[in-house]
Amino acid sequence: MLEVQAVSKAFRGIHAIEDVSFRIEPNSITSLIGPNGAGKTTMINVITGVLAPTRGALLFAGQPIAGRRPHQVASLGIRRTFQTVRLFDKLTVRENLTVGGYRQLSGRRWLHRFLPMNLGDAAGRRRADEVLAMFDLTALADEIATDLPYGTQRRVELARALMGRPRFALLDEPAAGMNEKETAQLVRDVRRIRDEGVTVLLVEHDMSMVMSVSDKVVVLNFGRKIAEGTPGEVQRNPDVIASYLGSDDA
Ligand code: ATP
């Protein structure tokens, strides 16, 4: 589904990512892990077109995407969620889903103020109800989204990412700030997303989640890939233990 080929990204001499290659198989869950500053967010930004790589190539379903604009990448069926909650205040859970498409395309927080009050057509509302049912959020459809507990708000964001039936979803630290129960629910949600036919790339610091949900784990350290494999292989890798899993950071 995605091939990252010898990708580097430098910011005025700082090598945020250096010569990183990996493959993501269709319909799989791959996690990208590593200590703070390892280059994970930079990699997400390069894949989604927010940043152009300094060197290297990216192929999505066989098509080169390096250097394409974010809306062009989004139009191929690539969606992302963010580290911080970005729901519309004053809108219900269902409305957050039906206007979600506008937001993702624009990337501008202020744009929703200018949206027409007609929050989605009948087809949009039907899809929203389908997605809410999938995430067991039906009972909360008419609640104001930002009044809900933090973990639930993050799950609403995940549901919103599924609205447009993406082919590939990048989830940026979805478990951040969640309690154990919420994280367990999140693991089920991520599997459900994969079962819907979506390929998932997860950036996450919660190692119990990463190890239980991933088909494959890619480990970055100081911008370089230091390991790649199944959760079991990565957990046994001495370089990974030394640089990440063995430290307090993990
Ligand atoms: P975290 O787990 O803290 O989110 P990360 O693995 O996502 O970290 P990045 O945010 O990708 O790491 O940062 C990788 C390196 O690139 C860091 O040294 C960071 O300071 C640097 N960096 C990232 N973005 C920029 C930028 N816009 N300008 C300059 N340096 C940057």
PDB file of C-alpha atoms and ligand atoms in Angstrom:
ATOM      1  CA  MET A   1       0.000   0.000   0.000  1.00  0.00           C
ATOM      2  CA  LEU A   2       2.794   2.424   0.953  1.00  0.00           C
ATOM      3  CA  GLU A   3       6.476   2.192   0.130  1.00  0.00           C
ATOM      4  CA  VAL A   4       8.840   4.619   1.805  1.00  0.00           C
ATOM      5  CA  GLN A   5      12.094   4.522  -0.162  1.00  0.00           C
ATOM      6  CA  ALA A   6      15.285   6.028   1.290  1.00  0.00           C
ATOM      7  CA  VAL A   7      13.463   9.106   2.553  1.00  0.00           C
ATOM      8  CA  SER A   8      15.407  11.925   4.227  1.00  0.00           C
ATOM      9  CA  LYS A   9      14.171  15.229   5.595  1.00  0.00           C
ATOM     10  CA  ALA A  10      16.521  17.919   6.857  1.00  0.00           C
ATOM     11  CA  PHE A  11      15.643  21.246   8.468  1.00  0.00           C
ATOM     12  CA  ARG A  12      18.533  23.641   7.958  1.00  0.00           C
ATOM     13  CA  GLY A  13      21.143  20.968   8.541  1.00  0.00           C
ATOM     14  CA  ILE A  14      19.195  19.013  11.195  1.00  0.00           C
ATOM     15  CA  HIS A  15      18.465  15.531   9.895  1.00  0.00           C
ATOM     16  CA  ALA A  16      14.980  14.808  11.230  1.00  0.00           C
ATOM     17  CA  ILE A  17      14.785  11.655   9.055  1.00  0.00           C
ATOM     18  CA  GLU A  18      17.741  10.022   7.340  1.00  0.00           C
ATOM     19  CA  ASP A  19      17.565   7.370   4.649  1.00  0.00           C
ATOM     20  CA  VAL A  20      14.471   5.608   6.022  1.00  0.00           C
ATOM     21  CA  SER A  21      12.803   2.825   4.033  1.00  0.00           C
ATOM     22  CA  PHE A  22       9.904   0.557   4.927  1.00  0.00           C
ATOM     23  CA  ARG A  23       6.825  -1.039   3.360  1.00  0.00           C
ATOM     24  CA  ILE A  24       3.276  -1.125   4.612  1.00  0.00           C
ATOM     25  CA  GLU A  25       1.197  -4.045   3.383  1.00  0.00           C
ATOM     26  CA  PRO A  26      -2.436  -3.450   2.443  1.00  0.00           C
ATOM     27  CA  ASN A  27      -4.945  -4.003   5.233  1.00  0.00           C
ATOM     28  CA  SER A  28      -2.327  -4.219   7.960  1.00  0.00           C
ATOM     29  CA  ILE A  29      -1.573  -2.268  11.138  1.00  0.00           C
ATOM     30  CA  THR A  30       1.981  -0.906  11.228  1.00  0.00           C
ATOM     31  CA  SER A  31       3.343   1.097  14.155  1.00  0.00           C
ATOM     32  CA  LEU A  32       6.096   3.684  13.955  1.00  0.00           C
ATOM     33  CA  ILE A  33       7.808   4.038  17.312  1.00  0.00           C
ATOM     34  CA  GLY A  34      10.889   5.693  18.791  1.00  0.00           C
ATOM     35  CA  PRO A  35      11.983   8.157  21.480  1.00  0.00           C
ATOM     36  CA  ASN A  36      10.980  11.845  21.431  1.00  0.00           C
ATOM     37  CA  GLY A  37      12.576  13.613  18.489  1.00  0.00           C
ATOM     38  CA  ALA A  38      13.157  10.343  16.577  1.00  0.00           C
ATOM     39  CA  GLY A  39      11.400  11.691  13.485  1.00  0.00           C
ATOM     40  CA  LYS A  40       7.945  10.092  13.718  1.00  0.00           C
ATOM     41  CA  THR A  41       5.899  13.270  13.268  1.00  0.00           C
ATOM     42  CA  THR A  42       8.192  14.384  10.464  1.00  0.00           C
ATOM     43  CA  MET A  43       7.531  11.062   8.711  1.00  0.00           C
ATOM     44  CA  ILE A  44       3.744  11.537   9.029  1.00  0.00           C
ATOM     45  CA  ASN A  45       4.099  15.054   7.631  1.00  0.00           C
ATOM     46  CA  VAL A  46       6.143  13.784   4.696  1.00  0.00           C
ATOM     47  CA  ILE A  47       3.596  11.053   3.901  1.00  0.00           C
ATOM     48  CA  THR A  48       0.632  13.445   4.096  1.00  0.00           C
ATOM     49  CA  GLY A  49       2.268  16.107   1.928  1.00  0.00           C
ATOM     50  CA  VAL A  50       2.689  18.706   4.692  1.00  0.00           C
ATOM     51  CA  LEU A  51       6.453  18.486   4.115  1.00  0.00           C
ATOM     52  CA  ALA A  52       8.346  17.525   0.970  1.00  0.00           C
ATOM     53  CA  PRO A  53      11.200  15.062   1.572  1.00  0.00           C
ATOM     54  CA  THR A  54      14.734  16.338   0.997  1.00  0.00           C
ATOM     55  CA  ARG A  55      15.558  13.026  -0.717  1.00  0.00           C
ATOM     56  CA  GLY A  56      13.858   9.727  -1.464  1.00  0.00           C
ATOM     57  CA  ALA A  57      10.555   8.507  -2.844  1.00  0.00           C
ATOM     58  CA  LEU A  58       7.109   7.532  -1.539  1.00  0.00           C
ATOM     59  CA  LEU A  59       4.794   5.246  -3.458  1.00  0.00           C
ATOM     60  CA  PHE A  60       1.142   4.959  -2.486  1.00  0.00           C
ATOM     61  CA  ALA A  61      -0.626   2.070  -4.256  1.00  0.00           C
ATOM     62  CA  GLY A  62       2.204   2.282  -6.796  1.00  0.00           C
ATOM     63  CA  GLN A  63       1.862   6.037  -7.421  1.00  0.00           C
ATOM     64  CA  PRO A  64       4.651   8.476  -6.498  1.00  0.00           C
ATOM     65  CA  ILE A  65       3.348  10.961  -3.905  1.00  0.00           C
ATOM     66  CA  ALA A  66       6.497  12.694  -2.586  1.00  0.00           C
ATOM     67  CA  GLY A  67       6.090  16.453  -2.866  1.00  0.00           C
ATOM     68  CA  ARG A  68       2.330  16.348  -3.578  1.00  0.00           C
ATOM     69  CA  ARG A  69       0.163  18.884  -1.744  1.00  0.00           C
ATOM     70  CA  PRO A  70      -1.845  17.703   1.311  1.00  0.00           C
ATOM     71  CA  HIS A  71      -5.215  17.955  -0.493  1.00  0.00           C
ATOM     72  CA  GLN A  72      -3.829  15.879  -3.394  1.00  0.00           C
ATOM     73  CA  VAL A  73      -2.637  13.208  -0.963  1.00  0.00           C
ATOM     74  CA  ALA A  74      -6.007  13.315   0.846  1.00  0.00           C
ATOM     75  CA  SER A  75      -7.815  12.811  -2.452  1.00  0.00           C
ATOM     76  CA  LEU A  76      -6.009   9.453  -2.859  1.00  0.00           C
ATOM     77  CA  GLY A  77      -7.737   8.221   0.308  1.00  0.00           C
ATOM     78  CA  ILE A  78      -5.097   9.032   2.930  1.00  0.00           C
ATOM     79  CA  ARG A  79      -6.451  10.489   6.187  1.00  0.00           C
ATOM     80  CA  ARG A  80      -4.769  11.435   9.441  1.00  0.00           C
ATOM     81  CA  THR A  81      -5.708  12.199  13.007  1.00  0.00           C
ATOM     82  CA  PHE A  82      -3.741  14.627  15.155  1.00  0.00           C
ATOM     83  CA  GLN A  83      -2.014  14.434  18.552  1.00  0.00           C
ATOM     84  CA  THR A  84      -4.428  16.980  20.001  1.00  0.00           C
ATOM     85  CA  VAL A  85      -8.230  16.842  19.891  1.00  0.00           C
ATOM     86  CA  ARG A  86      -9.536  18.926  17.005  1.00  0.00           C
ATOM     87  CA  LEU A  87     -13.306  18.638  17.252  1.00  0.00           C
ATOM     88  CA  PHE A  88     -15.671  21.505  16.508  1.00  0.00           C
ATOM     89  CA  ASP A  89     -17.052  22.955  19.706  1.00  0.00           C
ATOM     90  CA  LYS A  90     -20.823  23.611  19.830  1.00  0.00           C
ATOM     91  CA  LEU A  91     -21.493  20.810  17.335  1.00  0.00           C
ATOM     92  CA  THR A  92     -22.882  17.397  18.195  1.00  0.00           C
ATOM     93  CA  VAL A  93     -20.990  14.167  17.666  1.00  0.00           C
ATOM     94  CA  ARG A  94     -22.974  13.436  14.502  1.00  0.00           C
ATOM     95  CA  GLU A  95     -22.444  16.960  13.154  1.00  0.00           C
ATOM     96  CA  ASN A  96     -18.724  16.677  13.791  1.00  0.00           C
ATOM     97  CA  LEU A  97     -18.738  13.660  11.504  1.00  0.00           C
ATOM     98  CA  THR A  98     -20.847  15.196   8.767  1.00  0.00           C
ATOM     99  CA  VAL A  99     -18.701  18.349   8.504  1.00  0.00           C
ATOM    100  CA  GLY A 100     -15.456  16.406   8.936  1.00  0.00           C
ATOM    101  CA  GLY A 101     -14.723  16.247   5.236  1.00  0.00           C
ATOM    102  CA  TYR A 102     -14.567  20.019   4.906  1.00  0.00           C
ATOM    103  CA  ARG A 103     -12.164  20.305   7.780  1.00  0.00           C
ATOM    104  CA  GLN A 104      -9.759  17.684   6.525  1.00  0.00           C
ATOM    105  CA  LEU A 105      -9.640  19.211   3.081  1.00  0.00           C
ATOM    106  CA  SER A 106      -9.047  22.724   4.311  1.00  0.00           C
ATOM    107  CA  GLY A 107      -6.836  22.042   7.305  1.00  0.00           C
ATOM    108  CA  ARG A 108      -7.892  25.468   8.590  1.00  0.00           C
ATOM    109  CA  ARG A 109      -9.500  25.639  12.015  1.00  0.00           C
ATOM    110  CA  TRP A 110     -11.410  28.854  11.297  1.00  0.00           C
ATOM    111  CA  LEU A 111     -13.143  27.639   8.141  1.00  0.00           C
ATOM    112  CA  HIS A 112     -16.057  25.983   9.962  1.00  0.00           C
ATOM    113  CA  ARG A 113     -17.346  29.443  10.980  1.00  0.00           C
ATOM    114  CA  PHE A 114     -18.172  30.049   7.331  1.00  0.00           C
ATOM    115  CA  LEU A 115     -19.773  26.704   6.634  1.00  0.00           C
ATOM    116  CA  PRO A 116     -23.476  26.712   5.786  1.00  0.00           C
ATOM    117  CA  MET A 117     -25.663  25.553   8.670  1.00  0.00           C
ATOM    118  CA  ASN A 118     -26.913  22.597   6.653  1.00  0.00           C
ATOM    119  CA  LEU A 119     -24.657  20.048   8.315  1.00  0.00           C
ATOM    120  CA  GLY A 120     -24.442  17.317   5.754  1.00  0.00           C
ATOM    121  CA  ASP A 121     -26.906  15.792   3.326  1.00  0.00           C
ATOM    122  CA  ALA A 122     -28.960  12.639   3.921  1.00  0.00           C
ATOM    123  CA  ALA A 123     -26.195  10.386   2.569  1.00  0.00           C
ATOM    124  CA  GLY A 124     -23.672  12.044   4.895  1.00  0.00           C
ATOM    125  CA  ARG A 125     -25.966  11.554   7.891  1.00  0.00           C
ATOM    126  CA  ARG A 126     -26.525   7.906   6.951  1.00  0.00           C
ATOM    127  CA  ARG A 127     -22.785   7.301   6.728  1.00  0.00           C
ATOM    128  CA  ALA A 128     -22.281   9.106  10.055  1.00  0.00           C
ATOM    129  CA  ASP A 129     -24.837   6.826  11.734  1.00  0.00           C
ATOM    130  CA  GLU A 130     -23.157   3.771  10.213  1.00  0.00           C
ATOM    131  CA  VAL A 131     -19.729   4.858  11.496  1.00  0.00           C
ATOM    132  CA  LEU A 132     -21.106   5.786  14.931  1.00  0.00           C
ATOM    133  CA  ALA A 133     -22.680   2.341  15.225  1.00  0.00           C
ATOM    134  CA  MET A 134     -19.371   0.764  14.280  1.00  0.00           C
ATOM    135  CA  PHE A 135     -17.670   2.604  17.165  1.00  0.00           C
ATOM    136  CA  ASP A 136     -20.545   2.020  19.639  1.00  0.00           C
ATOM    137  CA  LEU A 137     -21.138   5.782  19.742  1.00  0.00           C
ATOM    138  CA  THR A 138     -24.773   5.799  18.593  1.00  0.00           C
ATOM    139  CA  ALA A 139     -26.107   6.728  22.034  1.00  0.00           C
ATOM    140  CA  LEU A 140     -23.889   9.829  22.038  1.00  0.00           C
ATOM    141  CA  ALA A 141     -24.766  11.034  18.505  1.00  0.00           C
ATOM    142  CA  ASP A 142     -26.709  14.096  19.695  1.00  0.00           C
ATOM    143  CA  GLU A 143     -24.370  15.122  22.517  1.00  0.00           C
ATOM    144  CA  ILE A 144     -22.113  18.157  22.107  1.00  0.00           C
ATOM    145  CA  ALA A 145     -18.823  16.465  21.226  1.00  0.00           C
ATOM    146  CA  THR A 146     -16.548  18.679  23.325  1.00  0.00           C
ATOM    147  CA  ASP A 147     -18.662  18.010  26.476  1.00  0.00           C
ATOM    148  CA  LEU A 148     -17.704  14.308  26.368  1.00  0.00           C
ATOM    149  CA  PRO A 149     -14.806  12.722  28.298  1.00  0.00           C
ATOM    150  CA  TYR A 150     -11.428  13.173  26.647  1.00  0.00           C
ATOM    151  CA  GLY A 151     -11.027   9.536  25.595  1.00  0.00           C
ATOM    152  CA  THR A 152     -14.458   9.574  23.949  1.00  0.00           C
ATOM    153  CA  GLN A 153     -13.612  12.777  22.065  1.00  0.00           C
ATOM    154  CA  ARG A 154     -10.547  11.061  20.659  1.00  0.00           C
ATOM    155  CA  ARG A 155     -12.718   8.129  19.560  1.00  0.00           C
ATOM    156  CA  VAL A 156     -15.095  10.544  17.829  1.00  0.00           C
ATOM    157  CA  GLU A 157     -12.083  11.834  15.902  1.00  0.00           C
ATOM    158  CA  LEU A 158     -11.230   8.310  14.833  1.00  0.00           C
ATOM    159  CA  ALA A 159     -14.820   7.788  13.709  1.00  0.00           C
ATOM    160  CA  ARG A 160     -14.655  11.042  11.743  1.00  0.00           C
ATOM    161  CA  ALA A 161     -11.504   9.876   9.965  1.00  0.00           C
ATOM    162  CA  LEU A 162     -13.515   6.915   8.634  1.00  0.00           C
ATOM    163  CA  MET A 163     -16.360   9.001   7.190  1.00  0.00           C
ATOM    164  CA  GLY A 164     -14.914   9.264   3.687  1.00  0.00           C
ATOM    165  CA  ARG A 165     -14.009   5.558   3.526  1.00  0.00           C
ATOM    166  CA  PRO A 166     -10.236   6.136   3.451  1.00  0.00           C
ATOM    167  CA  ARG A 167      -7.826   3.516   2.181  1.00  0.00           C
ATOM    168  CA  PHE A 168      -5.060   4.508   4.563  1.00  0.00           C
ATOM    169  CA  ALA A 169      -5.298   6.121   8.015  1.00  0.00           C
ATOM    170  CA  LEU A 170      -2.388   7.646   9.941  1.00  0.00           C
ATOM    171  CA  LEU A 171      -3.145   7.823  13.646  1.00  0.00           C
ATOM    172  CA  ASP A 172      -0.858  10.191  15.553  1.00  0.00           C
ATOM    173  CA  GLU A 173      -0.658   9.122  19.223  1.00  0.00           C
ATOM    174  CA  PRO A 174      -4.340   8.209  19.587  1.00  0.00           C
ATOM    175  CA  ALA A 175      -3.815   6.774  23.108  1.00  0.00           C
ATOM    176  CA  ALA A 176      -2.148   9.923  24.501  1.00  0.00           C
ATOM    177  CA  GLY A 177      -3.978  10.992  27.676  1.00  0.00           C
ATOM    178  CA  MET A 178      -6.249   7.928  27.702  1.00  0.00           C
ATOM    179  CA  ASN A 179      -6.775   5.723  30.748  1.00  0.00           C
ATOM    180  CA  GLU A 180      -6.350   1.943  30.590  1.00  0.00           C
ATOM    181  CA  LYS A 181     -10.006   1.238  29.852  1.00  0.00           C
ATOM    182  CA  GLU A 182     -10.125   3.831  27.081  1.00  0.00           C
ATOM    183  CA  THR A 183      -6.931   2.420  25.564  1.00  0.00           C
ATOM    184  CA  ALA A 184      -8.393  -1.096  25.563  1.00  0.00           C
ATOM    185  CA  GLN A 185     -11.424   0.261  23.698  1.00  0.00           C
ATOM    186  CA  LEU A 186      -9.074   2.077  21.306  1.00  0.00           C
ATOM    187  CA  VAL A 187      -7.300  -1.194  20.496  1.00  0.00           C
ATOM    188  CA  ARG A 188     -10.672  -2.667  19.490  1.00  0.00           C
ATOM    189  CA  ASP A 189     -11.435   0.455  17.418  1.00  0.00           C
ATOM    190  CA  VAL A 190      -8.145   0.283  15.529  1.00  0.00           C
ATOM    191  CA  ARG A 191      -8.749  -3.385  14.718  1.00  0.00           C
ATOM    192  CA  ARG A 192     -12.245  -2.491  13.545  1.00  0.00           C
ATOM    193  CA  ILE A 193     -10.811   0.191  11.254  1.00  0.00           C
ATOM    194  CA  ARG A 194      -8.432  -2.389   9.783  1.00  0.00           C
ATOM    195  CA  ASP A 195     -11.313  -4.862   9.399  1.00  0.00           C
ATOM    196  CA  GLU A 196     -13.169  -2.205   7.387  1.00  0.00           C
ATOM    197  CA  GLY A 197     -10.409  -2.557   4.784  1.00  0.00           C
ATOM    198  CA  VAL A 198      -8.327   0.423   5.913  1.00  0.00           C
ATOM    199  CA  THR A 199      -4.547   0.157   6.146  1.00  0.00           C
ATOM    200  CA  VAL A 200      -3.333   1.741   9.403  1.00  0.00           C
ATOM    201  CA  LEU A 201      -0.101   3.500  10.357  1.00  0.00           C
ATOM    202  CA  LEU A 202       0.022   4.151  14.082  1.00  0.00           C
ATOM    203  CA  VAL A 203       2.455   6.499  15.830  1.00  0.00           C
ATOM    204  CA  GLU A 204       2.217   5.701  19.502  1.00  0.00           C
ATOM    205  CA  HIS A 205       4.183   5.780  22.770  1.00  0.00           C
ATOM    206  CA  ASP A 206       1.906   3.306  24.582  1.00  0.00           C
ATOM    207  CA  MET A 207       3.958   0.140  24.121  1.00  0.00           C
ATOM    208  CA  SER A 208       1.340  -2.291  25.407  1.00  0.00           C
ATOM    209  CA  MET A 209      -1.043  -0.974  22.767  1.00  0.00           C
ATOM    210  CA  VAL A 210       1.622  -1.067  20.028  1.00  0.00           C
ATOM    211  CA  MET A 211       2.660  -4.607  20.859  1.00  0.00           C
ATOM    212  CA  SER A 212      -0.892  -5.951  21.041  1.00  0.00           C
ATOM    213  CA  VAL A 213      -2.320  -4.296  17.928  1.00  0.00           C
ATOM    214  CA  SER A 214       0.510  -4.192  15.359  1.00  0.00           C
ATOM    215  CA  ASP A 215       1.263  -6.602  12.537  1.00  0.00           C
ATOM    216  CA  LYS A 216       4.599  -4.853  12.089  1.00  0.00           C
ATOM    217  CA  VAL A 217       6.634  -2.309  14.052  1.00  0.00           C
ATOM    218  CA  VAL A 218       9.185   0.127  12.582  1.00  0.00           C
ATOM    219  CA  VAL A 219      11.582   1.724  15.066  1.00  0.00           C
ATOM    220  CA  LEU A 220      13.248   5.091  14.518  1.00  0.00           C
ATOM    221  CA  ASN A 221      16.041   6.616  16.589  1.00  0.00           C
ATOM    222  CA  PHE A 222      17.691   9.961  15.789  1.00  0.00           C
ATOM    223  CA  GLY A 223      15.975   9.941  12.402  1.00  0.00           C
ATOM    224  CA  ARG A 224      17.264   6.519  11.344  1.00  0.00           C
ATOM    225  CA  LYS A 225      15.457   3.200  11.170  1.00  0.00           C
ATOM    226  CA  ILE A 226      17.085   0.890  13.713  1.00  0.00           C
ATOM    227  CA  ALA A 227      14.684  -2.063  13.530  1.00  0.00           C
ATOM    228  CA  GLU A 228      11.635  -3.447  11.777  1.00  0.00           C
ATOM    229  CA  GLY A 229       9.658  -6.621  12.392  1.00  0.00           C
ATOM    230  CA  THR A 230       6.849  -8.246  14.290  1.00  0.00           C
ATOM    231  CA  PRO A 231       6.196  -6.979  17.834  1.00  0.00           C
ATOM    232  CA  GLY A 232       8.046 -10.022  19.213  1.00  0.00           C
ATOM    233  CA  GLU A 233      11.103  -9.465  16.989  1.00  0.00           C
ATOM    234  CA  VAL A 234      11.299  -5.781  17.846  1.00  0.00           C
ATOM    235  CA  GLN A 235      10.918  -6.409  21.595  1.00  0.00           C
ATOM    236  CA  ARG A 236      13.899  -8.807  21.482  1.00  0.00           C
ATOM    237  CA  ASN A 237      16.105  -6.502  19.390  1.00  0.00           C
ATOM    238  CA  PRO A 238      19.085  -5.353  21.528  1.00  0.00           C
ATOM    239  CA  ASP A 239      19.372  -1.967  19.726  1.00  0.00           C
ATOM    240  CA  VAL A 240      15.699  -1.247  20.397  1.00  0.00           C
ATOM    241  CA  ILE A 241      16.000  -2.243  24.045  1.00  0.00           C
ATOM    242  CA  ALA A 242      19.074  -0.032  24.443  1.00  0.00           C
ATOM    243  CA  SER A 243      17.666   3.032  22.698  1.00  0.00           C
ATOM    244  CA  TYR A 244      13.988   2.889  23.552  1.00  0.00           C
ATOM    245  CA  LEU A 245      12.242   0.009  25.226  1.00  0.00           C
ATOM    246  CA  GLY A 246      14.789  -0.205  28.026  1.00  0.00           C
ATOM    247  CA  SER A 247      14.570   3.501  28.832  1.00  0.00           C
ATOM    248  CA  ASP A 248      12.036   5.419  30.921  1.00  0.00           C
ATOM    249  CA  ASP A 249      10.822   7.034  27.723  1.00  0.00           C
ATOM    250  CA  ALA A 250       8.906   3.985  26.522  1.00  0.00           C
TER     251      ALA A 250
HETATM  252  P1  ATP B   1       7.772  13.177  19.493  1.00  0.00           P
HETATM  253  O1  ATP B   1       7.669  11.754  19.946  1.00  0.00           O
HETATM  254  O2  ATP B   1       8.272  14.084  20.573  1.00  0.00           O
HETATM  255  O3  ATP B   1       6.536  13.697  18.821  1.00  0.00           O
HETATM  256  P2  ATP B   1       9.044  12.725  16.916  1.00  0.00           P
HETATM  257  O4  ATP B   1       9.632  11.366  16.855  1.00  0.00           O
HETATM  258  O5  ATP B   1       7.723  12.944  16.310  1.00  0.00           O
HETATM  259  O6  ATP B   1       9.008  13.217  18.429  1.00  0.00           O
HETATM  260  P3  ATP B   1       9.899  14.885  15.206  1.00  0.00           P
HETATM  261  O7  ATP B   1       8.914  15.859  15.774  1.00  0.00           O
HETATM  262  O8  ATP B   1       9.630  14.342  13.867  1.00  0.00           O
HETATM  263  O9  ATP B   1      10.124  13.693  16.246  1.00  0.00           O
HETATM  264  O10 ATP B   1      11.321  15.608  15.233  1.00  0.00           O
HETATM  265  C1  ATP B   1      12.521  15.021  14.696  1.00  0.00           C
HETATM  266  C2  ATP B   1      13.652  16.050  14.769  1.00  0.00           C
HETATM  267  O11 ATP B   1      13.434  17.083  13.809  1.00  0.00           O
HETATM  268  C3  ATP B   1      13.799  16.737  16.119  1.00  0.00           C
HETATM  269  O12 ATP B   1      15.170  16.936  16.361  1.00  0.00           O
HETATM  270  C4  ATP B   1      13.093  18.047  15.903  1.00  0.00           C
HETATM  271  O13 ATP B   1      13.630  19.060  16.740  1.00  0.00           O
HETATM  272  C5  ATP B   1      13.399  18.350  14.425  1.00  0.00           C
HETATM  273  N1  ATP B   1      12.337  19.125  13.767  1.00  0.00           N
HETATM  274  C6  ATP B   1      11.061  18.725  13.559  1.00  0.00           C
HETATM  275  N2  ATP B   1      10.362  19.667  12.894  1.00  0.00           N
HETATM  276  C7  ATP B   1      11.227  20.708  12.694  1.00  0.00           C
HETATM  277  C8  ATP B   1      11.126  21.999  12.064  1.00  0.00           C
HETATM  278  N3  ATP B   1       9.991  22.402  11.497  1.00  0.00           N
HETATM  279  N4  ATP B   1      12.229  22.785  12.049  1.00  0.00           N
HETATM  280  C9  ATP B   1      13.382  22.361  12.611  1.00  0.00           C
HETATM  281  N5  ATP B   1      13.544  21.177  13.205  1.00  0.00           N
HETATM  282  C10 ATP B   1      12.494  20.356  13.252  1.00  0.00           C
END
